[in-house]
Coordinates of C-alpha atoms in Angstrom, one line a residue:
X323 CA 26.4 -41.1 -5.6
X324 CA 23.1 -42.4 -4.7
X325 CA 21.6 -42.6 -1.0
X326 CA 18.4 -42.2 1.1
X327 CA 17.3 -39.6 3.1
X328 CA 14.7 -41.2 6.0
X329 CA 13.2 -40.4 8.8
X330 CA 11.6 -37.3 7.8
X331 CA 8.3 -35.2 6.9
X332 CA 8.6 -34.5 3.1
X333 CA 6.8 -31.9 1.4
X334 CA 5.7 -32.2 -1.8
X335 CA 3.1 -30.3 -4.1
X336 CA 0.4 -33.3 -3.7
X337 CA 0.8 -32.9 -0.1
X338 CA 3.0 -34.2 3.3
X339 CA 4.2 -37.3 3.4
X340 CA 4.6 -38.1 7.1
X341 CA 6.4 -42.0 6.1
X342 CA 8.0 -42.0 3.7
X343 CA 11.8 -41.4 2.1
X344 CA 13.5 -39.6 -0.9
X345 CA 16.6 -41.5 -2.8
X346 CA 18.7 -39.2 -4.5
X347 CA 21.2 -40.1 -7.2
X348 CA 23.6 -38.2 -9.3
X349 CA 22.0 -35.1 -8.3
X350 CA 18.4 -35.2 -9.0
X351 CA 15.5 -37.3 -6.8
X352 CA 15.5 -40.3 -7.8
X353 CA 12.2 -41.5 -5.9
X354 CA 9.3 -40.0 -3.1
X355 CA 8.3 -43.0 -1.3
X356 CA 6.1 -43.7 1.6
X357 CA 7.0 -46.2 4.3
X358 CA 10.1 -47.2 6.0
X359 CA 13.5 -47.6 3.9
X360 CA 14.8 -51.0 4.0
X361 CA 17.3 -51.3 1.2
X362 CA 20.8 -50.9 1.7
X363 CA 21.6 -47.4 0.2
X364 CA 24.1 -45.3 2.6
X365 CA 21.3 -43.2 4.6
X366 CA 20.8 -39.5 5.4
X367 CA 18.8 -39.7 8.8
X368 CA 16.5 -36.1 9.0
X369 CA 15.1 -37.5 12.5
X370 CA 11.9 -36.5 12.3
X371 CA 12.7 -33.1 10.9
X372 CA 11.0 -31.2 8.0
X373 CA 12.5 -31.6 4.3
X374 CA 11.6 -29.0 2.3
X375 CA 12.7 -28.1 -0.9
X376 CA 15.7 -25.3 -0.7
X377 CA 14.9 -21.9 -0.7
X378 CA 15.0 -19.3 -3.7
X379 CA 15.8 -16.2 -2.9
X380 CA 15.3 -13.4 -6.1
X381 CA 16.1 -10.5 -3.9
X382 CA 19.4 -10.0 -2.4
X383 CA 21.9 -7.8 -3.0
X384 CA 24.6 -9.1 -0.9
X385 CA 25.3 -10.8 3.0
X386 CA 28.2 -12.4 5.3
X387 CA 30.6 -9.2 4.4
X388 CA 29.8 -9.2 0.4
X389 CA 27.7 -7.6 -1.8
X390 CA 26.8 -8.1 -5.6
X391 CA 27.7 -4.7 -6.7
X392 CA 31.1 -5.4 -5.5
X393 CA 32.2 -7.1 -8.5
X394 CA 34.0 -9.3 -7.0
X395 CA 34.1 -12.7 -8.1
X396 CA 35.4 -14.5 -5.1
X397 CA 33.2 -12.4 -3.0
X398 CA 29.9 -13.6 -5.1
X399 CA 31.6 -16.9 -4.7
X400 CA 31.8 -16.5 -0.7
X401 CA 28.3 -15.2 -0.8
X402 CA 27.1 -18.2 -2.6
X403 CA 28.5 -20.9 0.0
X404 CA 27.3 -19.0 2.8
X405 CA 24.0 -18.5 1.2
X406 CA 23.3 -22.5 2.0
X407 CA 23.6 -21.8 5.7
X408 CA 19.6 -20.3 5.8
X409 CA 19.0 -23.0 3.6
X410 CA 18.9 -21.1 0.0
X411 CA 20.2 -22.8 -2.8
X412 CA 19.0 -20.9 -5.5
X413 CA 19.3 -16.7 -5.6
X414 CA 18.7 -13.8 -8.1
X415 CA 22.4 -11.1 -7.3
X416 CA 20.8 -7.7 -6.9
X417 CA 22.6 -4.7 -8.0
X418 CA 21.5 -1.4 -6.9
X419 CA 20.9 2.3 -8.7
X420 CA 24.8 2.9 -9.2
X421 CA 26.9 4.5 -12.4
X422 CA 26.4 2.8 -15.4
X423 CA 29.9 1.7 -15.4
X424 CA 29.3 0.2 -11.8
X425 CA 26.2 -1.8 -12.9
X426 CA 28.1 -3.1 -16.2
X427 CA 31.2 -4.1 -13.8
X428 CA 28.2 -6.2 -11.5
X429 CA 27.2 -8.1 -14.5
X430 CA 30.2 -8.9 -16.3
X431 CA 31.4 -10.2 -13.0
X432 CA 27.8 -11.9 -12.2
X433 CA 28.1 -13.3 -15.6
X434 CA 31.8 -14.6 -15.2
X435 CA 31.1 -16.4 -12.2
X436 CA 27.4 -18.0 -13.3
X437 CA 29.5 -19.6 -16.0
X438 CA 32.2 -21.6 -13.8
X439 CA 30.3 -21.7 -10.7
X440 CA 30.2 -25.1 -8.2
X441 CA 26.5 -26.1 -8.2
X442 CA 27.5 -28.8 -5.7
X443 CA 29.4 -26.5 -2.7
X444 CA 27.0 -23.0 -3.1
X445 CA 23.6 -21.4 -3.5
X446 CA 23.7 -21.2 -7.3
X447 CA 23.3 -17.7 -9.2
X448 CA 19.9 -18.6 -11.3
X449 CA 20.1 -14.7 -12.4
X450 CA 19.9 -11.1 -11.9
X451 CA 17.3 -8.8 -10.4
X452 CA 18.1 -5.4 -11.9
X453 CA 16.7 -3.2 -8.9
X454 CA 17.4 0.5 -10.3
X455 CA 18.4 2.7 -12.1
X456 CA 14.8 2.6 -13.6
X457 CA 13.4 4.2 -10.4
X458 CA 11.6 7.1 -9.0
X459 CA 13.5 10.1 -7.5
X460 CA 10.4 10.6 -5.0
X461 CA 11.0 7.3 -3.8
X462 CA 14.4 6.4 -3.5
X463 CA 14.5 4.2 0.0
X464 CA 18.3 3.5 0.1
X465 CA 19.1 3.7 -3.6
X466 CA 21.7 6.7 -4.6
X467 CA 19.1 9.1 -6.3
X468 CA 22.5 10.7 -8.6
X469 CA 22.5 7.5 -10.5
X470 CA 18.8 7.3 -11.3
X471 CA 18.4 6.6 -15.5
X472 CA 14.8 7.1 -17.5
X473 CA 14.8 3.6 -19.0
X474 CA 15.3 3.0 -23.2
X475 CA 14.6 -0.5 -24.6
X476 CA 18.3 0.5 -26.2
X477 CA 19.6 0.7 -22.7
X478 CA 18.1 -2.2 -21.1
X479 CA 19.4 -4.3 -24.0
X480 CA 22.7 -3.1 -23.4
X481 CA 22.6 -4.3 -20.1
X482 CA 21.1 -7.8 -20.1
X483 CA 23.9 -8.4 -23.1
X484 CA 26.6 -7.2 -20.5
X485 CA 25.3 -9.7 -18.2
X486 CA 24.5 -12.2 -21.1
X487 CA 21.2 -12.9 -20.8
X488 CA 20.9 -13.4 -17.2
X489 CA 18.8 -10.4 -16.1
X490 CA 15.4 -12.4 -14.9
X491 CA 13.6 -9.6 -12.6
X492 CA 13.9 -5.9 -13.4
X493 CA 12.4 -3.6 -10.4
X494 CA 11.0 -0.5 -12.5
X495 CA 9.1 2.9 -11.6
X496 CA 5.9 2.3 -14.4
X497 CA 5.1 5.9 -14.4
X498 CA 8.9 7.6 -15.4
X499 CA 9.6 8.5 -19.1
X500 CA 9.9 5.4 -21.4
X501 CA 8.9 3.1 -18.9
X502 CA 5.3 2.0 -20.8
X503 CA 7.4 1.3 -24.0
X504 CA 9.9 -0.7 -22.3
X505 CA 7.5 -2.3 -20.3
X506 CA 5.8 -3.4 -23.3
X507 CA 8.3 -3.7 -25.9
X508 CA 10.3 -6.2 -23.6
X509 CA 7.6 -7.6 -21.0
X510 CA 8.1 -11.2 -22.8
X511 CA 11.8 -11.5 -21.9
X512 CA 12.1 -10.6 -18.4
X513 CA 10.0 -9.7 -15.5
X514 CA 9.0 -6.5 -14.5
X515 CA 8.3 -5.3 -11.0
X516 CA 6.9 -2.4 -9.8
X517 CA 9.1 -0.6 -6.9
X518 CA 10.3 2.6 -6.0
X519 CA 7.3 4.2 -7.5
X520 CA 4.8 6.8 -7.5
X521 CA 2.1 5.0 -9.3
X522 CA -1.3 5.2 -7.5
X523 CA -4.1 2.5 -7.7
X524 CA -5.3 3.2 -11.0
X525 CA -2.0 4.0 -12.6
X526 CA -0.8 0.4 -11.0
X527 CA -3.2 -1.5 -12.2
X528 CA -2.8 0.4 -16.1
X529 CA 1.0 -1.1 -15.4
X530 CA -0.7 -4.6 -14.8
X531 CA -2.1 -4.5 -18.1
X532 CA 1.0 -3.6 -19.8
X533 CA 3.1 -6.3 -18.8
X534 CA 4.3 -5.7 -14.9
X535 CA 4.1 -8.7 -13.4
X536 CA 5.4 -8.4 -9.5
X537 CA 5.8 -6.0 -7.2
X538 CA 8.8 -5.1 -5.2
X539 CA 9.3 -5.3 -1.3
X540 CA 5.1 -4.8 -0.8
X541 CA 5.0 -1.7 1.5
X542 CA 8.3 -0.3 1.2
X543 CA 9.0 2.4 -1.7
X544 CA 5.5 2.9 -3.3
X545 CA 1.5 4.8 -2.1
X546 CA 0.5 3.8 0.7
X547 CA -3.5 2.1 1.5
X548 CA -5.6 5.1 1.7
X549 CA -9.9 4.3 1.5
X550 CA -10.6 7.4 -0.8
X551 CA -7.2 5.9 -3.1
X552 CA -6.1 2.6 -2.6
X553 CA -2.4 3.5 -3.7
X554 CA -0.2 0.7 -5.3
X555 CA -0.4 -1.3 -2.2
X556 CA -4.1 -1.7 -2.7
X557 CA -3.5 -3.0 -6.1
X558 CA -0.7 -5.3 -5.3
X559 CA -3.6 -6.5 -3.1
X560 CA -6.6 -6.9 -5.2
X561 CA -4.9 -7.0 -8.6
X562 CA -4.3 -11.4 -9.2
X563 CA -2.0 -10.3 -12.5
X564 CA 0.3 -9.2 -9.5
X565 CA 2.7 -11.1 -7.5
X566 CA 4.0 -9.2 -4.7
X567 CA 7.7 -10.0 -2.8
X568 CA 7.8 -9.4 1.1
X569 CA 10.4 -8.8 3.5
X570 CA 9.3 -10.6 6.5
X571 CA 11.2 -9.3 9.2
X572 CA 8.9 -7.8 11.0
X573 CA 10.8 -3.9 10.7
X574 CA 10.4 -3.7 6.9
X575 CA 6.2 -4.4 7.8
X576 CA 4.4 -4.8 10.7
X577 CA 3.4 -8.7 10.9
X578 CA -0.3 -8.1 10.7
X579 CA 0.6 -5.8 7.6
X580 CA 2.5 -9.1 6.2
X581 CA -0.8 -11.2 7.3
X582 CA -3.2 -9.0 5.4
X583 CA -1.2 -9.5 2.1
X584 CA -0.9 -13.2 2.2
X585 CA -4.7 -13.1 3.4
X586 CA -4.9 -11.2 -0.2
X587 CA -2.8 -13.2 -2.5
X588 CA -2.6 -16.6 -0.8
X589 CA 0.2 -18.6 -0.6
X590 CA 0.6 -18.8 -4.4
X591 CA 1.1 -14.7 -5.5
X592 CA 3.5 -13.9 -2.8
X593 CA 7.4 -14.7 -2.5
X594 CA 9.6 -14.2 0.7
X595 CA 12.5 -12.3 -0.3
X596 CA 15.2 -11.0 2.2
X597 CA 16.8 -7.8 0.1
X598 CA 19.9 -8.9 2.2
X599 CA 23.0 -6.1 2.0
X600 CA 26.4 -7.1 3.3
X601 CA 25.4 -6.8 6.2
X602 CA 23.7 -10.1 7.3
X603 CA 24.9 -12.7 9.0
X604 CA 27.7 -10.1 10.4
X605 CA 28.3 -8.2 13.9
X606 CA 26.9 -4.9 14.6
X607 CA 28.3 -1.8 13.2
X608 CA 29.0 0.0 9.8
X609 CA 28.2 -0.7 6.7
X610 CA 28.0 0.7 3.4
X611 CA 25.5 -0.2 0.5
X612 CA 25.7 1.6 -3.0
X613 CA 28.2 4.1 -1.5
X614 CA 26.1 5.0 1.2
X615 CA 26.7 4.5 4.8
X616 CA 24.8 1.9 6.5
X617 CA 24.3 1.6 10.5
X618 CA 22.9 -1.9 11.3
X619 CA 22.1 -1.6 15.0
X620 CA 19.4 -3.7 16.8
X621 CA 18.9 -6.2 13.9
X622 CA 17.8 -3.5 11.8
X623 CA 19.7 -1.5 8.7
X624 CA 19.5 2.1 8.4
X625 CA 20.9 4.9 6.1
X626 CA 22.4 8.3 8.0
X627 CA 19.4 9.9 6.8
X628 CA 17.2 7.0 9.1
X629 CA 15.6 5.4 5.8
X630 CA 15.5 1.4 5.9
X631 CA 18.8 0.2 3.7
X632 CA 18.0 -3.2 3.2
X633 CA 17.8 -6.0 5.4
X634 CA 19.5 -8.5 6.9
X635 CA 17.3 -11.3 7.3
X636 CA 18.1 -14.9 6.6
X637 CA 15.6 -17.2 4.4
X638 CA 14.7 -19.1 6.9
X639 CA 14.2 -16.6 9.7
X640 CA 11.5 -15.5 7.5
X641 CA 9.8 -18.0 6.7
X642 CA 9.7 -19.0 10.7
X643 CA 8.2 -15.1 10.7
X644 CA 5.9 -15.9 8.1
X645 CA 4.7 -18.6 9.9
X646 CA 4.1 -16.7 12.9
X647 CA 2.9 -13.6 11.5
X648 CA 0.1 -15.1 9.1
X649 CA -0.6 -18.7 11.4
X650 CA -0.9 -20.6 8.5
X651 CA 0.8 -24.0 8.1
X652 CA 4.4 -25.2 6.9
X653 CA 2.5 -27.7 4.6
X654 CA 0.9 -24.4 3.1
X655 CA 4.1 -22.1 3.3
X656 CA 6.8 -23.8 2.0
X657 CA 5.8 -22.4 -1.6
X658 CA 6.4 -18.9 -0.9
X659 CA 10.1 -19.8 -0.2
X660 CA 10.6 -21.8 -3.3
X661 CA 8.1 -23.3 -5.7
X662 CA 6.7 -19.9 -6.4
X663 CA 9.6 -18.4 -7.2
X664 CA 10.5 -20.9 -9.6
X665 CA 7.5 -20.9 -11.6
X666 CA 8.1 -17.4 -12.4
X667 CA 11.7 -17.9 -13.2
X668 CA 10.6 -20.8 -15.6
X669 CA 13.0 -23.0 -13.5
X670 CA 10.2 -25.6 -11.9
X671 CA 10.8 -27.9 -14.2
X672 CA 13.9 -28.7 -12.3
X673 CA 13.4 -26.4 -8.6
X674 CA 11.1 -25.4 -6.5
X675 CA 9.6 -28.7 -5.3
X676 CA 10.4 -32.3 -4.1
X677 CA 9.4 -34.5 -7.3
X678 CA 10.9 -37.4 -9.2
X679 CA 13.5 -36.0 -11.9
X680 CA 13.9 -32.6 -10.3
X681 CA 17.8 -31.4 -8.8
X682 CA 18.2 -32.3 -5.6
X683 CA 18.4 -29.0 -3.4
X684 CA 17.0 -29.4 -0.1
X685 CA 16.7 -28.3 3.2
X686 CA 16.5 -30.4 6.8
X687 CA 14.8 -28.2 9.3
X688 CA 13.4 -28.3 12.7
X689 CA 10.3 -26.9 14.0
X690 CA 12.0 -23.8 14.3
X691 CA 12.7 -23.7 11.5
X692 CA 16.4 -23.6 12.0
X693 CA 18.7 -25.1 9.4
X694 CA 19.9 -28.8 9.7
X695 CA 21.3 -29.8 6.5
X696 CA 21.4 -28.3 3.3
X697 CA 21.7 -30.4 0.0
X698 CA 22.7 -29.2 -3.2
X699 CA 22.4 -30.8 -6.2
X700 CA 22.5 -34.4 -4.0
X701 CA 26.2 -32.5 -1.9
X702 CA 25.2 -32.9 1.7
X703 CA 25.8 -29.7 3.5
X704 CA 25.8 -30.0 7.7
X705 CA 24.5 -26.9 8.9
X706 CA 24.0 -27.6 12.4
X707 CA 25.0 -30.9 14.5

C-alpha cells in the first residue's frame, strides 16, 4: 500500500519541515518532501498537526490492566495494541525483582510473543529491560527485596538465553558482589544501567568507566545531590558517558528537578521513559505490581508502605510535561521520545526518525500533544477523530 500523508509539520533530524509531505509505501518512507502534494496517491490529511516519529518507550513494565511479569501472552499482546494509543510504537517489557522462576516465565513468554507478533496492529516488543534482581537491598523503591540476586556472568547468561537474546537494558546496583565483573565481562552485549543503588559520586563515575552506560529513573532509587558529595545524581549529571532515563510526571521529580537534568545532558543524553505498571490508562483503585499491593489514587501509584510503585504515565503526556517543565521546543524534544532511544538500542537504522528507507511508525499530534493517528509500519491507527 503506498499513500501520502499532507498537510503537516514533519520533524526530521535536519530540521522541521513546515511544507512539505511524507509517501509511505510497503511499510517504510518512501520520500520527505517539501511543498504541496499534487499526485494522485490515496492521502492521509494531519491538518496542520505535528508528525513525529513514534515513540520508544524502554521502560515499562506493564499498562491498560497488564503487566509483563504476567506471562501472559495475550496480555503482552493487549498491552502492545493499546501501547499505540500515547503514540508508542516501539517498547522494551520490563520485568521486575521476582523468583527466578517468575523472571524465566516473563522471558520465555516475552520471547514467544516477539517471535509471532503483528508489527502492523501493536507497539512492537524491540526487547527486554531486565530491571532487578541485580539490585540494592537499601534501595528497593517498589521492587520485592526477598527476590533480590548478587549478579554472576553465569546467571545473566542464563537469562538472556531464556529470553533468547532479547535482553537490551539491564538496570544493575554497580557496587553489590559480582557486579564490576559482570559489568565488564558482558558490557559489549547489553546495556547497563545504574538504579536501585547505593553508589556515590565517585563510586558512579568508577561504574562509568567500567562499562555502565545509563542510568535508571534519574532521582528515584539512588544518592541524592548533596555540595560536600554530589551522590549518583550529580554524576548522572556531569558524567557525558551517562545517559539518564526520566519519568516526567511531575510526582516521580519535581519539574524544575526534570529541567535541571536536561539543562545537564541536553536533549541528546536523556530518554523519557514512563516505568508504566498495570495500572495506567485504568480507573482508580487497587493494584498489584510484583506481588505487592499497589493504591493508585490521585494520578499517582503507591505501595502500602507509601513508596512510589511505578507510574502511570502515557508517552505522550510526558513529553507535553517535558515540554512544559524544561520550555524548550518540540523541534528540539522530539529526540528524547524516540531517536535517542534508538541509537542506543542499535535500531536507528530503521526507528527513531522520519528518513527515506526507515519503517514507517509515526505519530499525528496536536499542540497538546494529544494523540491523532498512530502509524505502524505504514497501518494507519485513528486515535482520536
Amino acid at each position: 500500500m503506498t499513500y501520502a500523508i499532507t498537510n503537516g509539520v514533519i520533524y526530521t533530524e535536519d530540521g522541521v519541515i513546515s511544507d512539505g509531505y511524507l509517501i509511505v509505501e510497503d511499510g517504510k518512507i518512501k520520500a520527505v518532501e517539501t511543498g504541496t502534494y499534487t499526485g494522485d496517491l490515496d492521502v492521509v490529511d494531519a491538518k496542520e498537526r505535528h508528525i513525529l516519529p513514534g515513540f520508544i518507550d524502554v521502560h515499562i513494565h506493564g499498562g491498560y490492566g497488564e503487566d509483563a511479569m504476567d506471562a501472559s501472552y495475550d496480555g503482552l499482546k493487549y498491552l502492545a495494541e493499546h501501547l499505540l494509543t500515547e503514540g508508542t510504537t516501539t517498547f522494551l517489557a520490563t520485568t521486575m525483582t521476582q523468583s527466578q522462576e517468575a523472571i524465566e516465565k516473563a522471558l520465555q513468554n516475552i520471547s514467544a510473543y516477539h517471535q509471532q507478533q503483528d508489527v502492523t496492529n501493536a507497539a512492537e516488543v524491540g526487547g527486554v529491560h531486565l530491571e532487578g534482581p541485580f539490585i540494592s537491598e537499601h534501595k528497593i523503591g517498589a521492587q520485592n527485596p526477598a527476590f533480590i540476586q548478587r549478579p554472576t556472568v553465569e546467571l545473566l547468561r542464563h537469562f538472556q538465553e531464556t529470553a533468547n537474546g532479547l535482553i537490551k537494558i539491564v538496570t544493575i546496583a554497580p557496587e553489590v558482589e559480582g557486579a564490576s565483573e559482570v559489568i565488564q565481562a558482558m558490557k559489549d552485549e547489553m546495556i547497563f544501567s545504574m538504579g536501585h543503588t547505593e553508589v556515590d559520586f565517585d563510586q558512579a563515575n568508577t561504574a562509568a568507566e567500567e562499562g555502565v552506560k545509563h542510568v535508571t529513573h534519574l532521582y528515584n532509587a539512588g544518592v541524592g545531590f548533596h555540595h560536600r558529595n554530589p551522590g549518583m545524581f550529580g554524576a548522572a549529571w556531569t558524567n557525558d558517558q551517562l545517559k539518564t532515563e526520566v519519568i516526567v510526571d511531575g510526582v516521580h521529580s519535581h519539574p524544575q528537578a526534570v529541567a535541571i537534568a536536561y539543562q545537564h545532558k541536553g536533549p541528546e543524553k536523556m530518554f523519557l521513559i514512563t516505568d508504566a505498571m498495570r495500572a495506567k490508562g485504568m480507573p482508580e483503585g487497587d493494584y498489584e505490581l510484583g506481588g505487592q499491593k499497589v493504591i493508585v489514587k490521585d494520578h499517582e501509584a503507591h505501595l502500602e508502605t507509601g513508596s512510589l510503585a511505578g507510574s502511570i504515565l502515557k508517552m505522550n503526556d510526558g513529553l507535553r510535561n517535558l515540554i512544559q517543565f524544561t520550555g524548550a521546543r518540540l523541534e528540539t524534544l522530539w529526540r528524547v521520545a524516540s531517536l535517542n532511544q534508538a541509537k542506543a538500542l542499535k535500531i536507528d537504522d530503521r526507528k527513531g526518525s522520519i528518513a527515506v528507507g526507515k519503517d514507517a511508525d509515526l505519530v499525528i499530534v496536536d499542540d497538546d500533544i494529544q494523540v491523532y493517528q498512530t502509524i505502524k509500519m505504514g497501518r494507519v491507527h485513528n486515535i482520536m477523530q
